[in-house]
Coordinates of C-alpha atoms (C1' of nucleotides) in Angstrom, one line a residue:
Chain A
M1 CA 7.5 -20.1 28.1
K2 CA 5.3 -20.0 25.1
D3 CA 5.8 -21.6 22.1
Q4 CA 7.8 -20.0 19.8
V5 CA 6.0 -17.4 17.1
R6 CA 5.1 -19.1 13.9
V7 CA 3.5 -17.1 11.3
R8 CA 2.9 -17.7 7.7
F9 CA 2.0 -16.0 4.4
A10 CA 0.0 -18.4 1.8
P11 CA -0.2 -17.0 -1.5
S12 CA -1.9 -19.1 -4.2
P13 CA 0.2 -19.2 -7.3
T14 CA -2.5 -17.8 -9.5
G15 CA -0.8 -14.7 -10.9
G16 CA 1.4 -11.4 -9.9
L17 CA 1.5 -10.8 -6.0
H18 CA -0.2 -7.5 -5.5
I19 CA 0.5 -4.7 -2.9
G20 CA -2.1 -6.1 -0.2
G21 CA -0.4 -9.3 -0.4
V22 CA 3.3 -7.7 0.4
R23 CA 1.7 -6.0 3.2
T24 CA 0.5 -8.9 4.5
I25 CA 3.8 -10.4 4.0
L26 CA 5.5 -7.8 5.8
F27 CA 3.1 -7.5 8.7
N28 CA 3.9 -11.2 9.4
Y29 CA 7.3 -10.8 8.6
L30 CA 7.7 -7.6 11.3
F31 CA 5.8 -9.6 13.6
A32 CA 7.7 -12.9 13.7
K33 CA 11.0 -10.7 13.8
Q34 CA 10.0 -8.4 16.5
N35 CA 9.5 -11.9 18.3
K36 CA 12.1 -13.7 17.4
G37 CA 9.9 -16.1 15.7
K38 CA 9.6 -17.9 12.4
F39 CA 8.6 -16.6 8.7
I40 CA 7.0 -19.7 6.6
L41 CA 6.0 -19.0 3.2
R42 CA 3.4 -21.8 2.0
I43 CA 1.9 -22.0 -1.5
E44 CA -1.6 -22.8 -1.7
D45 CA -1.5 -24.2 -5.3
T46 CA -4.9 -26.3 -4.8
D47 CA -6.6 -24.6 -7.5
Q48 CA -4.7 -26.4 -10.8
T49 CA -7.1 -24.4 -12.9
R50 CA -6.1 -21.5 -12.1
F51 CA -2.1 -22.2 -11.6
V52 CA 0.2 -20.0 -13.7
E53 CA 3.6 -20.7 -14.6
G54 CA 6.1 -18.5 -13.1
A55 CA 3.7 -17.2 -10.7
E56 CA 6.3 -19.2 -7.6
D57 CA 9.6 -17.6 -8.9
Y58 CA 7.8 -14.2 -9.0
I59 CA 7.0 -14.4 -5.1
F60 CA 10.2 -15.0 -4.3
S61 CA 12.1 -12.7 -6.4
C62 CA 9.5 -9.9 -5.1
L63 CA 10.4 -11.4 -1.5
E64 CA 14.1 -10.7 -2.6
W65 CA 13.6 -7.2 -3.6
C66 CA 12.0 -6.2 -1.0
G67 CA 14.6 -7.4 1.8
I68 CA 12.3 -10.0 3.3
K69 CA 13.5 -13.9 3.5
A70 CA 11.5 -16.7 4.7
D71 CA 12.6 -19.1 7.6
E72 CA 10.5 -21.8 6.0
S73 CA 9.7 -22.2 2.3
P74 CA 9.8 -24.7 -1.1
R75 CA 13.1 -23.0 -1.6
D76 CA 14.4 -22.7 1.6
G77 CA 13.0 -26.1 3.3
G78 CA 11.9 -26.7 6.8
E79 CA 10.8 -29.4 9.1
Y80 CA 7.3 -28.9 8.2
G81 CA 7.4 -29.6 4.8
P82 CA 6.7 -30.1 1.8
Y83 CA 5.3 -26.1 1.6
R84 CA 3.3 -26.7 -1.6
Q85 CA -0.4 -27.9 -0.8
S86 CA -0.2 -29.8 -4.2
E87 CA 2.7 -32.0 -2.8
R88 CA 0.8 -32.3 0.4
K89 CA -2.6 -33.8 -1.5
P90 CA -2.6 -37.0 0.3
I91 CA -2.4 -35.5 3.4
Y92 CA -6.0 -34.1 3.4
R93 CA -8.4 -36.8 2.6
K94 CA -8.0 -38.1 6.1
Y95 CA -8.8 -35.4 8.1
A96 CA -11.9 -34.9 5.5
E97 CA -12.8 -38.4 6.1
Q98 CA -12.2 -38.0 9.8
L99 CA -14.8 -34.9 9.8
V100 CA -17.1 -37.3 8.1
K101 CA -16.9 -40.1 10.4
S102 CA -17.3 -37.6 13.3
G103 CA -20.5 -36.4 11.9
H104 CA -19.2 -32.9 11.2
A105 CA -18.9 -33.4 7.5
Y106 CA -20.7 -35.3 4.4
Y107 CA -20.4 -36.6 1.1
A108 CA -22.3 -34.7 -1.8
F109 CA -22.5 -35.8 -5.0
D110 CA -24.3 -33.2 -6.7
T111 CA -22.3 -32.0 -9.8
S112 CA -21.4 -28.1 -10.2
E113 CA -23.8 -28.2 -13.2
E114 CA -26.7 -29.3 -11.4
L115 CA -25.7 -27.0 -8.6
E116 CA -25.0 -23.6 -10.9
S117 CA -28.6 -24.4 -12.2
K118 CA -30.3 -24.5 -8.7
R119 CA -28.6 -21.0 -8.3
Q120 CA -30.2 -20.1 -11.9
V121 CA -33.7 -21.2 -10.5
T122 CA -33.7 -19.9 -6.9
E123 CA -32.5 -17.1 -6.3
N124 CA -29.8 -16.6 -3.1
F125 CA -29.4 -20.8 -3.3
R126 CA -27.2 -21.8 -0.8
Y127 CA -25.8 -25.4 0.3
D128 CA -27.0 -25.4 4.0
H129 CA -29.1 -26.7 6.5
H130 CA -32.4 -25.3 4.4
S131 CA -31.0 -27.2 1.5
R132 CA -29.1 -29.9 2.2
H133 CA -31.7 -32.5 2.9
T134 CA -33.2 -32.3 -0.4
L135 CA -29.7 -32.8 -2.5
R136 CA -28.0 -35.7 -3.1
N137 CA -25.7 -36.3 -0.2
S138 CA -24.7 -39.1 2.3
L139 CA -27.5 -37.7 4.6
T140 CA -30.2 -38.4 2.3
I141 CA -29.1 -41.0 0.5
P142 CA -28.6 -44.6 2.7
H143 CA -25.0 -44.5 4.4
E144 CA -24.1 -47.9 3.1
A145 CA -24.8 -46.8 -0.5
A146 CA -23.4 -43.3 0.1
E147 CA -20.2 -45.6 1.3
S148 CA -20.1 -47.6 -1.6
L149 CA -20.7 -44.8 -4.2
V150 CA -17.3 -43.0 -2.9
K151 CA -15.9 -46.7 -3.1
E152 CA -16.4 -47.1 -6.6
G153 CA -14.9 -44.0 -7.3
A154 CA -18.4 -41.8 -7.9
P155 CA -17.4 -38.2 -8.0
H156 CA -17.7 -36.4 -4.9
V157 CA -16.9 -33.6 -2.8
I158 CA -16.7 -33.7 1.1
R159 CA -18.9 -30.5 2.7
I160 CA -18.7 -29.4 6.0
K161 CA -22.1 -29.8 8.0
M162 CA -22.9 -26.2 9.7
P163 CA -24.4 -26.6 12.7
K164 CA -28.1 -24.9 12.8
D165 CA -28.2 -23.0 15.4
E166 CA -25.1 -21.8 17.3
N167 CA -23.4 -18.7 18.1
I168 CA -19.5 -18.6 16.8
T169 CA -17.6 -15.9 18.3
F170 CA -13.7 -15.5 18.3
T171 CA -11.1 -12.3 19.1
D172 CA -9.6 -10.9 16.4
M173 CA -6.0 -9.3 17.3
I174 CA -7.2 -6.0 15.5
R175 CA -10.6 -6.0 15.4
G176 CA -11.8 -7.4 18.3
D177 CA -14.5 -9.8 19.0
I178 CA -16.3 -10.9 16.4
S179 CA -19.5 -13.2 16.0
F180 CA -21.4 -15.1 13.3
H181 CA -24.5 -17.2 13.6
S182 CA -23.9 -20.4 12.3
S183 CA -27.4 -20.6 9.9
E184 CA -25.9 -17.8 8.3
V185 CA -22.9 -19.9 7.0
D186 CA -23.3 -22.3 3.9
D187 CA -21.6 -25.8 3.7
K188 CA -18.8 -25.0 2.4
V189 CA -16.6 -27.5 -0.1
L190 CA -13.9 -28.8 2.3
L191 CA -12.4 -31.6 -0.5
K192 CA -12.8 -31.2 -4.1
A193 CA -14.3 -33.9 -6.8
D194 CA -10.1 -33.9 -7.6
G195 CA -9.2 -34.8 -4.3
M196 CA -7.8 -31.3 -3.5
P197 CA -8.8 -29.5 -0.4
T198 CA -10.4 -26.3 -0.9
Y199 CA -8.6 -23.1 1.0
H200 CA -11.0 -24.0 3.9
L201 CA -9.6 -27.2 4.3
A202 CA -6.0 -26.9 3.5
V203 CA -5.5 -23.5 5.6
V204 CA -6.9 -25.3 8.6
V205 CA -5.2 -28.3 8.5
D206 CA -1.8 -26.8 7.3
D207 CA -1.6 -23.9 10.2
Y208 CA -2.3 -26.9 12.5
L209 CA 0.5 -29.3 11.2
M210 CA 2.9 -26.5 11.0
K211 CA 2.4 -25.1 14.3
I212 CA 1.2 -21.7 13.1
T213 CA 0.8 -19.8 16.2
H214 CA -0.9 -16.3 14.5
A215 CA -2.5 -16.1 11.8
F216 CA -2.8 -13.0 9.5
R217 CA -5.0 -12.3 6.6
G218 CA -7.0 -9.8 4.2
E219 CA -10.5 -9.0 6.2
E220 CA -11.7 -10.2 2.9
W221 CA -11.5 -13.4 4.4
L222 CA -13.8 -12.5 7.4
P223 CA -16.8 -14.3 6.7
S224 CA -15.4 -17.7 6.0
A225 CA -14.2 -17.5 9.5
P226 CA -16.8 -19.4 11.3
V227 CA -15.9 -22.2 9.2
H228 CA -12.5 -22.4 10.0
L229 CA -13.0 -21.7 13.6
L230 CA -15.5 -24.8 13.8
L231 CA -13.3 -26.8 11.6
W232 CA -10.5 -26.2 14.4
K233 CA -12.7 -27.5 16.7
Y234 CA -14.2 -30.6 15.2
L235 CA -10.7 -31.5 14.1
G236 CA -10.4 -31.3 17.9
W237 CA -7.5 -28.9 17.8
G238 CA -9.5 -26.2 19.3
N239 CA -6.4 -25.5 21.8
E240 CA -3.9 -24.9 19.5
M241 CA -5.6 -22.5 16.7
P242 CA -3.7 -19.4 16.1
Q243 CA -4.9 -16.3 17.0
W244 CA -6.2 -14.5 13.9
A245 CA -5.6 -11.3 12.8
H246 CA -7.8 -9.8 9.7
M247 CA -6.0 -6.9 8.5
P248 CA -7.7 -4.2 6.3
L249 CA -7.6 -3.5 2.5
I250 CA -6.1 -1.3 0.6
L251 CA -8.6 0.5 -1.5
K252 CA -8.4 2.5 -5.0
P253 CA -7.6 6.1 -4.9
N254 CA -11.1 7.2 -5.6
G255 CA -12.7 4.8 -3.0
N256 CA -14.5 2.2 -4.9
G257 CA -13.3 -0.7 -4.2
K258 CA -10.7 -3.0 -2.9
L259 CA -7.3 -2.1 -4.8
S260 CA -7.3 -4.8 -8.0
K261 CA -4.3 -6.1 -9.7
R262 CA -5.9 -4.3 -13.0
D263 CA -5.6 -0.8 -11.6
G264 CA -2.4 -0.1 -12.4
E265 CA -3.0 -0.1 -16.0
K266 CA -6.2 1.9 -15.6
L267 CA -5.0 4.2 -13.0
G268 CA -1.5 5.1 -14.0
F269 CA 0.6 3.3 -11.2
P270 CA 2.3 0.2 -10.2
V271 CA 0.2 -2.4 -8.2
Y272 CA 3.1 -5.2 -8.6
P273 CA 6.3 -4.7 -6.5
I274 CA 8.3 -5.4 -9.6
N275 CA 7.2 -6.5 -13.3
W276 CA 4.9 -8.2 -13.7
Y277 CA 4.1 -10.2 -17.3
D278 CA 0.1 -12.0 -17.7
N279 CA 1.1 -14.1 -20.5
K280 CA -2.5 -15.0 -20.6
R281 CA -3.9 -11.3 -21.5
D282 CA -0.2 -10.4 -22.9
V283 CA -0.4 -7.8 -20.1
K284 CA 3.1 -6.2 -19.1
S285 CA 2.7 -4.6 -15.9
N286 CA 5.1 -2.0 -14.6
G287 CA 6.0 -2.9 -10.6
F288 CA 7.3 -0.3 -8.2
K289 CA 10.9 -1.6 -8.5
D290 CA 10.7 -0.5 -12.7
V291 CA 9.0 2.8 -12.2
G292 CA 11.8 4.0 -9.8
F293 CA 11.3 2.7 -6.4
L294 CA 13.7 1.9 -3.5
P295 CA 13.1 -1.1 -1.6
E296 CA 12.9 1.4 1.3
G297 CA 11.0 3.6 0.1
F298 CA 8.3 0.9 -1.1
I299 CA 8.4 -1.0 2.4
N300 CA 8.0 2.3 4.1
M301 CA 5.6 2.9 2.3
L302 CA 3.3 0.0 2.5
A303 CA 3.9 0.2 6.0
M304 CA 2.5 3.1 7.0
L305 CA -0.7 2.3 4.8
G306 CA -2.6 1.1 8.4
W307 CA -0.2 1.4 10.8
N308 CA 1.9 4.4 12.7
D309 CA 3.5 4.4 16.1
G310 CA 1.4 6.5 17.6
T311 CA 4.3 9.4 17.0
D312 CA 4.5 12.0 14.1
Q313 CA 7.7 9.6 13.0
E314 CA 6.7 8.8 9.1
L315 CA 10.1 7.2 8.3
F316 CA 11.1 3.7 8.5
S317 CA 13.7 1.3 8.1
L318 CA 13.1 -2.5 8.0
E319 CA 14.8 -2.7 11.1
D320 CA 12.9 0.0 12.5
L321 CA 9.7 -1.4 11.6
I322 CA 10.7 -4.5 13.2
E323 CA 11.2 -2.4 16.6
K324 CA 8.2 -0.8 16.5
F325 CA 5.6 -2.8 15.2
S326 CA 2.5 -3.5 17.2
L327 CA -0.7 -5.1 15.9
D328 CA -2.6 -2.8 18.6
R329 CA -1.3 0.4 16.1
I330 CA -2.9 -0.9 13.1
H331 CA -6.1 0.9 11.9
K332 CA -9.0 -0.8 11.2
A333 CA -10.6 0.9 8.5
G334 CA -9.2 0.0 4.9
A335 CA -6.5 3.0 3.1
K336 CA -7.1 4.2 0.0
F337 CA -3.9 4.0 -1.5
D338 CA -2.3 7.8 -2.6
Y339 CA 0.6 7.4 -5.1
D340 CA 1.8 10.8 -4.4
K341 CA 2.5 10.0 -1.1
A342 CA 4.1 7.2 -1.8
K343 CA 6.6 8.8 -3.9
W344 CA 7.0 11.2 -1.3
Y345 CA 8.1 8.4 1.0
N346 CA 10.4 7.1 -1.7
A347 CA 12.1 11.0 -2.8
E348 CA 12.9 10.5 1.0
W349 CA 14.8 7.5 1.1
I350 CA 16.7 8.5 -2.6
K351 CA 17.7 11.8 0.1
R352 CA 18.5 9.1 2.9
R353 CA 20.7 6.3 0.7
K354 CA 24.5 6.5 0.8
T355 CA 25.6 8.2 -2.6
D356 CA 28.0 4.8 -3.0
D357 CA 24.8 2.7 -2.4
L358 CA 22.9 5.0 -5.3
L359 CA 25.5 4.4 -7.4
M360 CA 24.4 0.9 -8.7
P361 CA 21.1 1.6 -9.4
V362 CA 21.5 4.8 -10.9
K363 CA 23.8 3.6 -13.5
D364 CA 21.2 0.9 -14.3
I365 CA 18.9 3.8 -15.1
L366 CA 21.6 5.8 -17.3
N367 CA 22.6 2.2 -18.9
Y368 CA 19.1 2.0 -19.9
H369 CA 19.7 5.7 -22.0
G370 CA 21.9 4.8 -23.7
I371 CA 24.9 6.5 -21.4
H372 CA 27.5 4.0 -20.9
N373 CA 31.4 3.9 -19.5
I374 CA 30.6 6.1 -16.7
D375 CA 33.0 6.7 -13.9
D376 CA 32.0 6.1 -10.3
G377 CA 33.9 9.1 -9.1
Y378 CA 32.2 11.3 -11.5
L379 CA 28.6 9.7 -11.2
A380 CA 28.8 10.0 -7.1
K381 CA 29.4 14.0 -8.1
V382 CA 26.6 13.8 -10.4
I383 CA 24.4 11.9 -7.7
D384 CA 25.1 14.4 -4.9
M385 CA 24.2 17.1 -7.2
V386 CA 20.7 15.7 -8.0
K387 CA 19.5 13.3 -5.9
E388 CA 17.3 15.9 -4.0
R389 CA 15.7 16.5 -7.1
C390 CA 14.4 13.1 -7.9
Q391 CA 11.1 11.4 -6.7
L392 CA 11.9 8.2 -8.5
L393 CA 14.9 6.6 -9.2
S394 CA 14.1 6.6 -13.2
E395 CA 14.3 10.8 -13.0
F396 CA 17.8 10.6 -12.7
H397 CA 18.0 10.4 -16.3
Q398 CA 15.8 13.4 -16.9
Q399 CA 18.1 15.0 -14.4
A400 CA 21.4 14.3 -14.7
F401 CA 21.7 13.2 -18.6
F402 CA 23.7 16.6 -19.4
F403 CA 26.7 15.9 -17.2
F404 CA 27.2 13.0 -19.8
E405 CA 26.5 14.1 -23.3
A406 CA 25.9 17.7 -24.7
P407 CA 21.8 18.3 -25.0
E408 CA 20.8 18.0 -28.6
K409 CA 17.5 20.2 -28.3
Y410 CA 18.0 23.6 -27.1
D411 CA 15.2 25.7 -25.1
T412 CA 15.6 28.6 -27.4
N413 CA 12.4 30.4 -26.9
S414 CA 14.1 31.6 -23.6
V415 CA 17.0 32.8 -25.1
K416 CA 16.5 33.9 -28.5
P417 CA 13.9 36.9 -28.3
K418 CA 16.4 38.7 -26.1
W419 CA 19.6 37.5 -27.7
T420 CA 21.7 40.1 -28.2
P421 CA 25.5 40.7 -30.3
E422 CA 26.8 42.0 -27.2
K423 CA 26.0 38.4 -25.6
E424 CA 27.6 36.5 -28.4
T425 CA 30.7 38.2 -27.8
F426 CA 30.3 37.8 -24.3
F427 CA 30.3 34.0 -24.7
K428 CA 33.1 34.0 -26.8
A429 CA 34.9 36.2 -24.6
F430 CA 34.5 33.6 -21.5
A431 CA 35.1 30.4 -23.3
D432 CA 38.4 32.7 -24.1
E433 CA 39.0 33.1 -20.6
L434 CA 38.0 29.4 -19.8
Q435 CA 40.8 28.0 -22.5
K436 CA 43.6 30.4 -21.5
G437 CA 43.1 30.5 -17.6
K438 CA 42.1 26.5 -17.9
I439 CA 39.5 27.3 -15.0
N440 CA 38.0 24.3 -13.9
E441 CA 36.4 25.3 -10.4
S442 CA 32.8 26.6 -9.8
A443 CA 33.7 29.6 -7.6
K444 CA 36.3 30.7 -9.6
M445 CA 34.6 30.3 -12.6
E446 CA 31.7 32.4 -11.3
S447 CA 34.0 35.2 -10.6
S448 CA 35.5 35.1 -14.0
F449 CA 32.1 35.3 -15.5
K450 CA 30.5 38.0 -13.3
S451 CA 33.8 40.3 -13.8
L452 CA 33.3 39.6 -17.6
A453 CA 29.9 40.8 -17.3
S454 CA 30.4 44.1 -15.7
E455 CA 33.4 44.8 -17.8
K456 CA 31.4 44.2 -20.8
N457 CA 28.3 46.0 -19.4
I458 CA 26.2 43.5 -19.4
K459 CA 24.0 42.4 -16.6
V460 CA 25.1 38.7 -15.2
G461 CA 21.4 37.8 -14.7
E462 CA 20.8 38.6 -18.7
V463 CA 23.3 35.5 -18.9
M464 CA 23.0 33.4 -16.5
L465 CA 19.9 31.4 -18.3
P466 CA 21.2 31.7 -21.5
F467 CA 24.5 30.1 -19.9
R468 CA 22.3 27.0 -18.4
I469 CA 20.9 26.7 -21.2
M470 CA 24.0 26.0 -23.4
L471 CA 25.3 23.1 -20.6
V472 CA 21.6 22.1 -20.1
G473 CA 19.6 22.8 -22.9
D474 CA 16.7 23.5 -20.6
K475 CA 15.6 25.6 -17.3
F476 CA 16.5 23.1 -14.6
G477 CA 19.4 21.7 -13.0
P478 CA 21.7 22.1 -10.0
Q479 CA 23.8 25.7 -9.6
V480 CA 25.0 26.4 -13.3
F481 CA 28.6 26.8 -12.2
D482 CA 28.8 24.0 -10.3
I483 CA 27.4 21.9 -13.7
A484 CA 30.1 24.1 -15.5
A485 CA 33.0 23.0 -13.5
T486 CA 31.7 19.3 -12.9
L487 CA 31.8 19.4 -16.8
G488 CA 35.7 20.8 -16.8
A489 CA 36.6 24.0 -18.9
E490 CA 36.8 21.7 -21.9
E491 CA 33.6 20.4 -22.2
T492 CA 32.1 24.0 -21.2
I493 CA 33.8 25.4 -23.9
N494 CA 32.4 23.2 -26.6
R495 CA 28.8 23.4 -25.1
I496 CA 29.2 27.0 -25.4
N497 CA 30.5 26.6 -29.1
K498 CA 27.8 24.5 -29.9
A499 CA 24.9 26.5 -28.7
L500 CA 26.2 29.8 -29.9
E501 CA 25.8 28.1 -33.7
V502 CA 22.0 27.3 -32.5
F503 CA 21.2 30.9 -31.0
V504 CA 23.0 33.2 -33.4
D505 CA 21.5 32.0 -36.6
Chain B
rG1 C1' -30.9 -8.9 -1.0
rG2 C1' -28.5 -11.7 3.6
rC3 C1' -24.5 -11.6 6.5
rC4 C1' -19.9 -9.4 8.3
rC5 C1' -16.2 -5.4 8.8
rG6 C1' -15.5 -0.1 9.2
rU7 C1' -16.4 5.7 9.4
rU8 C1' -11.7 12.2 11.9
rC9 C1' -8.9 17.6 6.9
rG10 C1' -9.0 15.8 -0.8
rU11 C1' -5.5 11.6 1.0
rC12 C1' -2.7 8.8 5.0
rU13 C1' -3.4 8.9 10.3
rA14 C1' -2.8 11.1 16.0
rG15 C1' -6.0 12.1 19.7
rG16 C1' -10.0 10.9 23.0
rG17 C1' -15.9 12.6 28.0
rG18 C1' -13.6 19.4 29.3
rU19 C1' -7.9 20.4 23.2
rU20 C1' -7.3 26.6 19.7
rA21 C1' -8.7 18.6 17.2
rG22 C1' -1.8 17.5 16.4
rG23 C1' 1.5 15.5 12.0
rA24 C1' 2.4 14.1 7.1
rC25 C1' 1.3 14.3 1.5
rG26 C1' -1.5 17.3 -1.9
rU27 C1' -3.1 21.8 -2.3
rU28 C1' -2.7 28.0 -1.6
rA29 C1' 0.5 32.5 -0.4
rG30 C1' 5.4 34.3 0.7
rA31 C1' 11.0 34.0 1.3
rU32 C1' 15.5 31.4 -0.1
rU33 C1' 17.7 29.5 -5.0
rU34 C1' 19.5 35.2 -10.9
rU35 C1' 16.9 28.0 -13.4
rC36 C1' 14.3 24.2 -11.8
rA37 C1' 13.9 21.2 -7.5
rU38 C1' 15.2 21.3 -2.3
rU39 C1' 14.9 23.7 2.1
rC40 C1' 11.9 27.7 5.0
rU41 C1' 7.7 30.7 6.9
rA42 C1' 2.3 31.3 6.8
rG43 C1' -2.7 29.4 5.1
rA44 C1' -7.4 27.2 3.9
rA45 C1' -9.0 22.1 5.0
rA46 C1' -12.3 17.0 9.4
rC47 C1' -15.1 14.7 13.9
rA48 C1' -21.5 11.4 8.5
rG49 C1' -26.5 12.3 10.7
rG50 C1' -29.7 11.6 14.4
rG51 C1' -31.2 9.9 19.2
rG52 C1' -29.3 9.0 24.1
rU53 C1' -25.8 8.4 29.0
rU54 C1' -23.4 13.0 30.9
rC55 C1' -23.0 19.3 34.4
rG56 C1' -20.5 18.4 29.2
rA57 C1' -19.8 14.1 24.0
rU58 C1' -15.7 14.3 18.3
rU59 C1' -14.6 10.2 22.2
rC60 C1' -19.4 5.8 25.4
rC61 C1' -24.6 3.5 23.7
rC62 C1' -28.3 2.8 19.8
rC63 C1' -30.5 3.6 15.4
rU64 C1' -29.8 5.7 10.3
rA65 C1' -26.6 6.8 6.1
rC66 C1' -22.9 5.9 3.7
rG67 C1' -18.3 3.3 2.6
rG68 C1' -16.0 -1.7 2.4
rG69 C1' -15.6 -7.2 2.2
rC70 C1' -18.3 -12.2 1.3
rU71 C1' -22.0 -14.7 -0.8
rA72 C1' -18.0 -21.1 -6.1
rC73 C1' -15.9 -28.0 -6.3
rC74 C1' -11.2 -19.5 -6.1
rA75 C1' -8.0 -18.1 -3.1

RNA sequence: GGCCCGUUCGUCUAGGGGUUAGGACGUUAGAUUUUCAUUCUAGAAACAGGGGUUCGAUUCCCCUACGGGCUACCA
């Protein structure tokens, strides 16, 4: 029996979580659930200078909206905590020192400023096997001197000592065999001057301590994989290294680069799951939720960006995805984000959702636009009539407001040029009939409307559009008699009279 | 620049030594809807280029081109 599958997503709380990250979360989660394993959320807050207040809360809110729950996290606890790296700070130094002792790492005393000026002078300067012997570190100064400098508290970092000539290979679950040459990789910092680990050390130590079996991350991490591979080996944990999977990136629609957090503002679509407010720049970004996405549509869309099940099926619920997901069907190349297709997924999920489950979100939209005191039964009827016309939940207002309030404006251009006194007479007569007969049913309204028209020698087609505009204000919406019937005879009559005043003058 | 990863319709993708290269979004045309949307039908639309290997390559190999990523005491 194999060990239990354990995967992790490890965001740094430096801002909003964008959809690339959410997709990595999703694939982690699907893989974990499919294998009856655990999904762990670990906060990688090792960069204290970039820490953003509220970012961690935001990550949890996104997860919640998506319907994804972590099995272990700073909030949910677990046996392998703490789950915030800042709270694990004392752990890392020990391993870094162990590497120094075994000769795989060394102390370096160069300051950031010194290195920065090196980079100015020497193009492509790197701290590596070529340059390390010319710099201030425990390889160039006597060992005892270096040790005592460290003891005295001199500012220093610990860097990995990359071997000079070694092939480093591994098998990626998505990409297959990948290899690097050690001479091309620089001596990455493992432990920073403030005592915090860098990502490179932290990810290895924590993945080991948290017994991670499969590690998913974006393709942008591929170049630093050799460092991680070596660290697993040097720390003596080679046999327990997780299997790696480097996911394809989500690219901008125009194909120039990976989708970034600022693209949402420029390109006119969301990049965050839910609203994110960046208080450093004072910019508020709408999330998918806020522009009217259902979590089902959002998740479905994300999953299909780089994965498919090999059939023509495109619509998957989270449960379907858990069942069908497989790593070997992940596409290797990056995917350009297509907002039109994203909306199409959402439209499909709006149509699929039970009316009862649409009540709350639609009510929120209507409330937001000042429509209150909505009756559930009435709203349900309305939703059934308009839901296939909405790609986004937010469109429910535009598509249904006239069921709740009379139109303020009329598309008079479609009515007035062809308006005649006969039509006025017709509508007055029709209103009378509704009044007398208390006609409230769609079919009855329609037959009454039609027979009255032929009685008055008016073509039905001539008065249908004006009638619609009386009720809706414009040329859209469901079957006009269905609207009238839903509104009821009384309200229909009111709207006829109100509109007549505008049409006739 | 160096290293790594990638490349099938505009986009997301299926396929895989012999196929009319399939689907979806978008798009075009038509039908339905006395509005609009939905729905339905039809159409246009792709294997980056060059070399191999092979009886035969879009599929396998190499090169080139192009795209992307990384190149911090950031993740």
